[in-house]
PDB file of C-alpha atoms in Angstrom:
ATOM      1  CA  LEU A  97    -143.897 -83.763 -39.649  1.00  0.00           C
ATOM      2  CA  ALA A  98    -141.924 -80.839 -40.962  1.00  0.00           C
ATOM      3  CA  ASN A  99    -144.709 -80.306 -43.503  1.00  0.00           C
ATOM      4  CA  VAL A 100    -147.140 -79.067 -40.842  1.00  0.00           C
ATOM      5  CA  SER A 101    -145.367 -75.744 -40.482  1.00  0.00           C
ATOM      6  CA  ALA A 102    -142.793 -75.781 -43.313  1.00  0.00           C
ATOM      7  CA  LYS A 103    -144.868 -73.726 -45.737  1.00  0.00           C
ATOM      8  CA  LEU A 104    -145.756 -71.352 -42.908  1.00  0.00           C
ATOM      9  CA  GLU A 105    -142.105 -70.703 -42.052  1.00  0.00           C
ATOM     10  CA  GLY A 106    -141.421 -67.003 -41.822  1.00  0.00           C
ATOM     11  CA  LYS A 107    -145.120 -66.174 -41.467  1.00  0.00           C
ATOM     12  CA  SER A 108    -146.254 -64.363 -38.377  1.00  0.00           C
ATOM     13  CA  THR A 109    -149.475 -64.231 -36.442  1.00  0.00           C
ATOM     14  CA  THR A 110    -150.676 -62.875 -33.143  1.00  0.00           C
ATOM     15  CA  PHE A 111    -151.567 -65.061 -30.192  1.00  0.00           C
ATOM     16  CA  GLU A 112    -154.247 -63.263 -28.211  1.00  0.00           C
ATOM     17  CA  GLY A 113    -154.583 -63.770 -24.460  1.00  0.00           C
ATOM     18  CA  ARG A 114    -152.178 -65.570 -22.175  1.00  0.00           C
ATOM     19  CA  VAL A 115    -149.547 -67.764 -23.775  1.00  0.00           C
ATOM     20  CA  ALA A 116    -147.278 -70.102 -21.849  1.00  0.00           C
ATOM     21  CA  SER A 117    -143.978 -71.383 -23.154  1.00  0.00           C
ATOM     22  CA  LEU A 118    -143.375 -75.085 -23.719  1.00  0.00           C
ATOM     23  CA  GLU A 119    -140.241 -77.025 -22.906  1.00  0.00           C
ATOM     24  CA  VAL A 120    -139.667 -79.058 -26.060  1.00  0.00           C
ATOM     25  CA  ARG A 121    -136.955 -81.657 -25.561  1.00  0.00           C
ATOM     26  CA  GLU A 122    -135.948 -82.261 -29.163  1.00  0.00           C
ATOM     27  CA  GLY A 123    -133.460 -85.108 -29.483  1.00  0.00           C
ATOM     28  CA  ALA A 124    -133.657 -86.103 -25.787  1.00  0.00           C
ATOM     29  CA  GLU A 125    -132.097 -89.554 -25.255  1.00  0.00           C
ATOM     30  CA  ASP A 126    -134.576 -90.742 -22.618  1.00  0.00           C
ATOM     31  CA  LEU A 127    -137.482 -89.986 -24.958  1.00  0.00           C
ATOM     32  CA  ALA A 128    -135.761 -91.498 -27.994  1.00  0.00           C
ATOM     33  CA  THR A 129    -135.249 -94.818 -26.185  1.00  0.00           C
ATOM     34  CA  ARG A 130    -139.026 -94.965 -25.621  1.00  0.00           C
ATOM     35  CA  GLY A 131    -139.712 -94.114 -29.281  1.00  0.00           C
ATOM     36  CA  ILE A 132    -140.932 -90.582 -28.567  1.00  0.00           C
ATOM     37  CA  THR A 133    -139.998 -87.656 -30.783  1.00  0.00           C
ATOM     38  CA  CYS A 134    -140.692 -84.013 -29.888  1.00  0.00           C
ATOM     39  CA  ILE A 135    -140.499 -81.189 -32.398  1.00  0.00           C
ATOM     40  CA  SER A 136    -141.067 -77.463 -31.915  1.00  0.00           C
ATOM     41  CA  LEU A 137    -143.541 -76.119 -34.494  1.00  0.00           C
ATOM     42  CA  ILE A 138    -144.207 -72.525 -33.429  1.00  0.00           C
ATOM     43  CA  GLU A 139    -141.694 -70.200 -31.814  1.00  0.00           C
ATOM     44  CA  ALA A 140    -142.209 -66.732 -30.405  1.00  0.00           C
ATOM     45  CA  ASP A 141    -140.135 -63.878 -31.728  1.00  0.00           C
ATOM     46  CA  PRO A 142    -136.680 -63.884 -30.045  1.00  0.00           C
ATOM     47  CA  ARG A 143    -137.470 -60.481 -28.498  1.00  0.00           C
ATOM     48  CA  TYR A 144    -140.093 -62.121 -26.238  1.00  0.00           C
ATOM     49  CA  TRP A 145    -139.183 -63.870 -22.998  1.00  0.00           C
ATOM     50  CA  GLY A 146    -140.913 -66.137 -20.505  1.00  0.00           C
ATOM     51  CA  GLU A 147    -141.923 -63.973 -17.569  1.00  0.00           C
ATOM     52  CA  THR A 148    -141.978 -65.924 -14.300  1.00  0.00           C
ATOM     53  CA  ASN A 149    -143.373 -63.076 -12.177  1.00  0.00           C
ATOM     54  CA  TYR A 150    -146.348 -62.151 -14.360  1.00  0.00           C
ATOM     55  CA  THR A 151    -148.282 -60.481 -11.521  1.00  0.00           C
ATOM     56  CA  GLN A 152    -146.108 -57.365 -11.534  1.00  0.00           C
ATOM     57  CA  SER A 153    -147.562 -54.288 -13.245  1.00  0.00           C
ATOM     58  CA  GLN A 154    -144.560 -53.603 -15.519  1.00  0.00           C
ATOM     59  CA  PRO A 155    -142.867 -56.856 -16.545  1.00  0.00           C
ATOM     60  CA  THR A 156    -139.133 -56.580 -17.119  1.00  0.00           C
ATOM     61  CA  TYR A 157    -136.653 -59.222 -18.175  1.00  0.00           C
ATOM     62  CA  ASP A 158    -134.577 -60.715 -15.360  1.00  0.00           C
ATOM     63  CA  ASP A 159    -131.633 -62.941 -16.358  1.00  0.00           C
ATOM     64  CA  GLN A 160    -131.846 -64.916 -13.123  1.00  0.00           C
ATOM     65  CA  THR A 161    -135.516 -65.937 -13.138  1.00  0.00           C
ATOM     66  CA  ASP A 162    -137.044 -65.387 -16.598  1.00  0.00           C
ATOM     67  CA  ASN A 163    -136.744 -67.694 -19.609  1.00  0.00           C
ATOM     68  CA  PRO A 164    -134.900 -66.127 -22.564  1.00  0.00           C
ATOM     69  CA  GLY A 165    -136.369 -66.213 -26.087  1.00  0.00           C
ATOM     70  CA  PRO A 166    -137.035 -67.666 -28.551  1.00  0.00           C
ATOM     71  CA  LEU A 167    -139.697 -69.682 -26.751  1.00  0.00           C
ATOM     72  CA  SER A 168    -141.597 -72.608 -28.175  1.00  0.00           C
ATOM     73  CA  ILE A 169    -145.369 -72.087 -28.028  1.00  0.00           C
ATOM     74  CA  GLY A 170    -146.458 -74.962 -30.255  1.00  0.00           C
ATOM     75  CA  ALA A 171    -145.043 -78.478 -30.550  1.00  0.00           C
ATOM     76  CA  ALA A 172    -145.693 -81.933 -31.945  1.00  0.00           C
ATOM     77  CA  VAL A 173    -145.098 -85.271 -30.237  1.00  0.00           C
ATOM     78  CA  ILE A 174    -144.882 -88.613 -32.043  1.00  0.00           C
ATOM     79  CA  LYS A 175    -144.717 -91.999 -30.366  1.00  0.00           C
ATOM     80  CA  GLY A 176    -143.687 -94.784 -32.695  1.00  0.00           C
ATOM     81  CA  ASN A 177    -142.228 -94.942 -36.185  1.00  0.00           C
ATOM     82  CA  ALA A 178    -144.578 -93.686 -38.887  1.00  0.00           C
ATOM     83  CA  ASN A 179    -141.964 -94.353 -41.591  1.00  0.00           C
ATOM     84  CA  ASN A 180    -142.058 -98.117 -41.027  1.00  0.00           C
ATOM     85  CA  ASP A 181    -144.981 -99.887 -42.749  1.00  0.00           C
ATOM     86  CA  LEU A 182    -145.044-102.597 -40.069  1.00  0.00           C
ATOM     87  CA  THR A 183    -145.581-100.133 -37.209  1.00  0.00           C
ATOM     88  CA  ALA A 184    -147.340 -97.248 -38.981  1.00  0.00           C
ATOM     89  CA  ASP A 185    -150.725 -98.222 -37.541  1.00  0.00           C
ATOM     90  CA  LYS A 186    -149.316 -98.144 -33.990  1.00  0.00           C
ATOM     91  CA  VAL A 187    -148.170 -94.529 -34.157  1.00  0.00           C
ATOM     92  CA  SER A 188    -149.596 -91.865 -31.860  1.00  0.00           C
ATOM     93  CA  LYS A 189    -149.424 -88.185 -32.778  1.00  0.00           C
ATOM     94  CA  MET A 190    -150.233 -85.077 -30.789  1.00  0.00           C
ATOM     95  CA  ILE A 191    -150.021 -81.328 -31.391  1.00  0.00           C
ATOM     96  CA  ILE A 192    -149.750 -79.055 -28.355  1.00  0.00           C
ATOM     97  CA  LEU A 193    -150.502 -75.323 -28.347  1.00  0.00           C
ATOM     98  CA  SER A 194    -149.777 -73.228 -25.284  1.00  0.00           C
ATOM     99  CA  THR A 195    -152.881 -71.061 -25.539  1.00  0.00           C
ATOM    100  CA  THR A 196    -156.591 -71.750 -25.609  1.00  0.00           C
ATOM    101  CA  ASP A 197    -157.338 -68.513 -27.452  1.00  0.00           C
ATOM    102  CA  PHE A 198    -155.739 -69.856 -30.640  1.00  0.00           C
ATOM    103  CA  LEU A 199    -159.082 -71.304 -31.761  1.00  0.00           C
ATOM    104  CA  GLU A 200    -161.226 -68.267 -30.976  1.00  0.00           C
ATOM    105  CA  PRO A 201    -163.562 -66.951 -33.702  1.00  0.00           C
ATOM    106  CA  GLY A 202    -161.925 -64.580 -36.148  1.00  0.00           C
ATOM    107  CA  LEU A 203    -158.783 -66.607 -36.771  1.00  0.00           C
ATOM    108  CA  ARG A 204    -156.066 -65.128 -38.920  1.00  0.00           C
ATOM    109  CA  ASN A 205    -155.038 -66.890 -42.140  1.00  0.00           C
ATOM    110  CA  ALA A 206    -151.781 -68.224 -40.690  1.00  0.00           C
ATOM    111  CA  GLN A 207    -153.673 -69.709 -37.734  1.00  0.00           C
ATOM    112  CA  LEU A 208    -156.284 -71.286 -40.015  1.00  0.00           C
ATOM    113  CA  ASP A 209    -153.553 -72.786 -42.193  1.00  0.00           C
ATOM    114  CA  PHE A 210    -151.764 -74.158 -39.130  1.00  0.00           C
ATOM    115  CA  VAL A 211    -154.945 -75.761 -37.757  1.00  0.00           C
ATOM    116  CA  LYS A 212    -155.800 -77.211 -41.184  1.00  0.00           C
ATOM    117  CA  ASN A 213    -152.268 -78.537 -41.730  1.00  0.00           C
ATOM    118  CA  SER A 214    -152.133 -79.979 -38.207  1.00  0.00           C
ATOM    119  CA  THR A 215    -155.416 -81.796 -38.758  1.00  0.00           C
ATOM    120  CA  HIS A 216    -154.211 -83.228 -42.075  1.00  0.00           C
ATOM    121  CA  TRP A 217    -150.964 -84.371 -40.441  1.00  0.00           C
ATOM    122  CA  LEU A 218    -152.774 -85.987 -37.504  1.00  0.00           C
ATOM    123  CA  LEU A 219    -155.057 -87.849 -39.936  1.00  0.00           C
ATOM    124  CA  GLY A 220    -152.099 -89.020 -42.046  1.00  0.00           C
ATOM    125  CA  ARG A 221    -153.050 -86.931 -45.089  1.00  0.00           C
ATOM    126  CA  GLU A 222    -149.727 -85.155 -45.564  1.00  0.00           C
ATOM    127  CA  GLU A 223    -150.354 -84.643 -49.291  1.00  0.00           C
ATOM    128  CA  LEU A 224    -153.066 -82.094 -48.397  1.00  0.00           C
ATOM    129  CA  ILE A 225    -150.760 -79.919 -46.307  1.00  0.00           C
ATOM    130  CA  GLY A 226    -150.209 -76.441 -47.720  1.00  0.00           C
ATOM    131  CA  ILE A 227    -151.251 -72.821 -47.569  1.00  0.00           C
ATOM    132  CA  GLY A 228    -154.877 -72.207 -48.476  1.00  0.00           C
ATOM    133  CA  PRO A 229    -156.202 -69.530 -50.818  1.00  0.00           C
ATOM    134  CA  ARG A 230    -156.649 -65.997 -49.635  1.00  0.00           C
ATOM    135  CA  GLY A 231    -160.113 -65.092 -48.476  1.00  0.00           C
ATOM    136  CA  LEU A 232    -162.351 -62.739 -50.405  1.00  0.00           C
ATOM    137  CA  GLU A 233    -162.130 -59.143 -49.330  1.00  0.00           C
ATOM    138  CA  ARG A 234    -164.573 -56.334 -49.890  1.00  0.00           C
ATOM    139  CA  ARG A 235    -162.871 -53.242 -51.166  1.00  0.00           C
ATOM    140  CA  ARG A 236    -164.456 -49.855 -51.401  1.00  0.00           C
ATOM    141  CA  LEU A 237    -163.751 -47.445 -54.234  1.00  0.00           C
ATOM    142  CA  ASN A 238    -164.140 -43.878 -53.038  1.00  0.00           C
ATOM    143  CA  LEU A 239    -165.009 -41.500 -55.871  1.00  0.00           C
ATOM    144  CA  ILE A 240    -165.806 -37.820 -55.830  1.00  0.00           C
ATOM    145  CA  LYS A 241    -168.975 -36.548 -57.534  1.00  0.00           C
ATOM    146  CA  GLU A 242    -167.186 -35.513 -60.760  1.00  0.00           C
ATOM    147  CA  GLU A 243    -165.654 -38.990 -61.130  1.00  0.00           C
ATOM    148  CA  VAL A 244    -169.044 -40.650 -60.640  1.00  0.00           C
ATOM    149  CA  THR A 245    -170.561 -38.352 -63.280  1.00  0.00           C
ATOM    150  CA  GLN A 246    -167.756 -39.173 -65.700  1.00  0.00           C
ATOM    151  CA  LEU A 247    -168.209 -42.932 -65.169  1.00  0.00           C
ATOM    152  CA  GLN A 248    -171.953 -42.578 -65.756  1.00  0.00           C
ATOM    153  CA  ARG A 249    -171.349 -40.726 -69.043  1.00  0.00           C
ATOM    154  CA  ILE A 250    -168.957 -43.424 -70.195  1.00  0.00           C
ATOM    155  CA  ALA A 251    -171.397 -46.195 -69.286  1.00  0.00           C
ATOM    156  CA  VAL A 252    -174.490 -44.501 -70.728  1.00  0.00           C
ATOM    157  CA  PHE A 253    -173.124 -42.755 -73.828  1.00  0.00           C
ATOM    158  CA  PHE A 254    -169.612 -43.731 -74.924  1.00  0.00           C
ATOM    159  CA  ILE A 255    -169.792 -47.519 -74.549  1.00  0.00           C
ATOM    160  CA  PRO A 256    -173.121 -47.842 -76.430  1.00  0.00           C
ATOM    161  CA  PHE A 257    -171.907 -45.359 -79.081  1.00  0.00           C
ATOM    162  CA  GLY A 258    -168.676 -47.341 -79.486  1.00  0.00           C
ATOM    163  CA  LEU A 259    -170.647 -50.571 -79.909  1.00  0.00           C
ATOM    164  CA  PHE A 260    -172.897 -48.821 -82.437  1.00  0.00           C
ATOM    165  CA  LEU A 261    -169.830 -47.719 -84.441  1.00  0.00           C
ATOM    166  CA  VAL A 262    -168.390 -51.251 -84.412  1.00  0.00           C
ATOM    167  CA  GLY A 263    -171.761 -52.602 -85.552  1.00  0.00           C
ATOM    168  CA  MET A 264    -171.928 -50.049 -88.367  1.00  0.00           C
ATOM    169  CA  MET A 265    -168.413 -50.976 -89.509  1.00  0.00           C
ATOM    170  CA  VAL A 266    -169.285 -54.697 -89.535  1.00  0.00           C
ATOM    171  CA  TRP A 267    -172.578 -53.998 -91.356  1.00  0.00           C
ATOM    172  CA  ASN A 268    -170.776 -51.793 -93.888  1.00  0.00           C
ATOM    173  CA  SER A 269    -168.065 -54.417 -94.526  1.00  0.00           C
ATOM    174  CA  ARG A 270    -170.662 -57.154 -95.088  1.00  0.00           C
ATOM    175  CA  ARG A 271    -172.745 -54.922 -97.344  1.00  0.00           C
ATOM    176  CA  ALA A 272    -169.826 -54.171 -99.617  1.00  0.00           C
TER     177      ALA A 272
END
């Protein structure tokens, strides 16, 4: 399970829209006796807090009512023992995210990797978990008119002339 987010550790992304915090009871005895394991996968930056009065115009942190950071905003739940071959087919897995905007079009790379890794983990294909390749980017090279003229001269005159000289040297060496 640690593989789902292990290679993404230290990466950051932005969660657009409303995000609620999750109460992840890692190591809770009552869950462990029922064979349930909970693990926090995504945590908000410690500077963020869980605002309980979100209708106010200027939210401020209140020690008495608000939840201090770091807050869990993504978790995994496993029921059963996936490490035991006898019970591996009776294991249930679930990944919970506290926002619906996580899957909106225009995902960031870290979000895509998390969704891909989560899917591989849920399907039992842990060997495919990892960070994907970077996407192709279009880059623009801004040149002034003199630089464009110089590049044209190189492409039209100097490169063909250089190839002609190399050809003449090869022809001359073979002729001799």
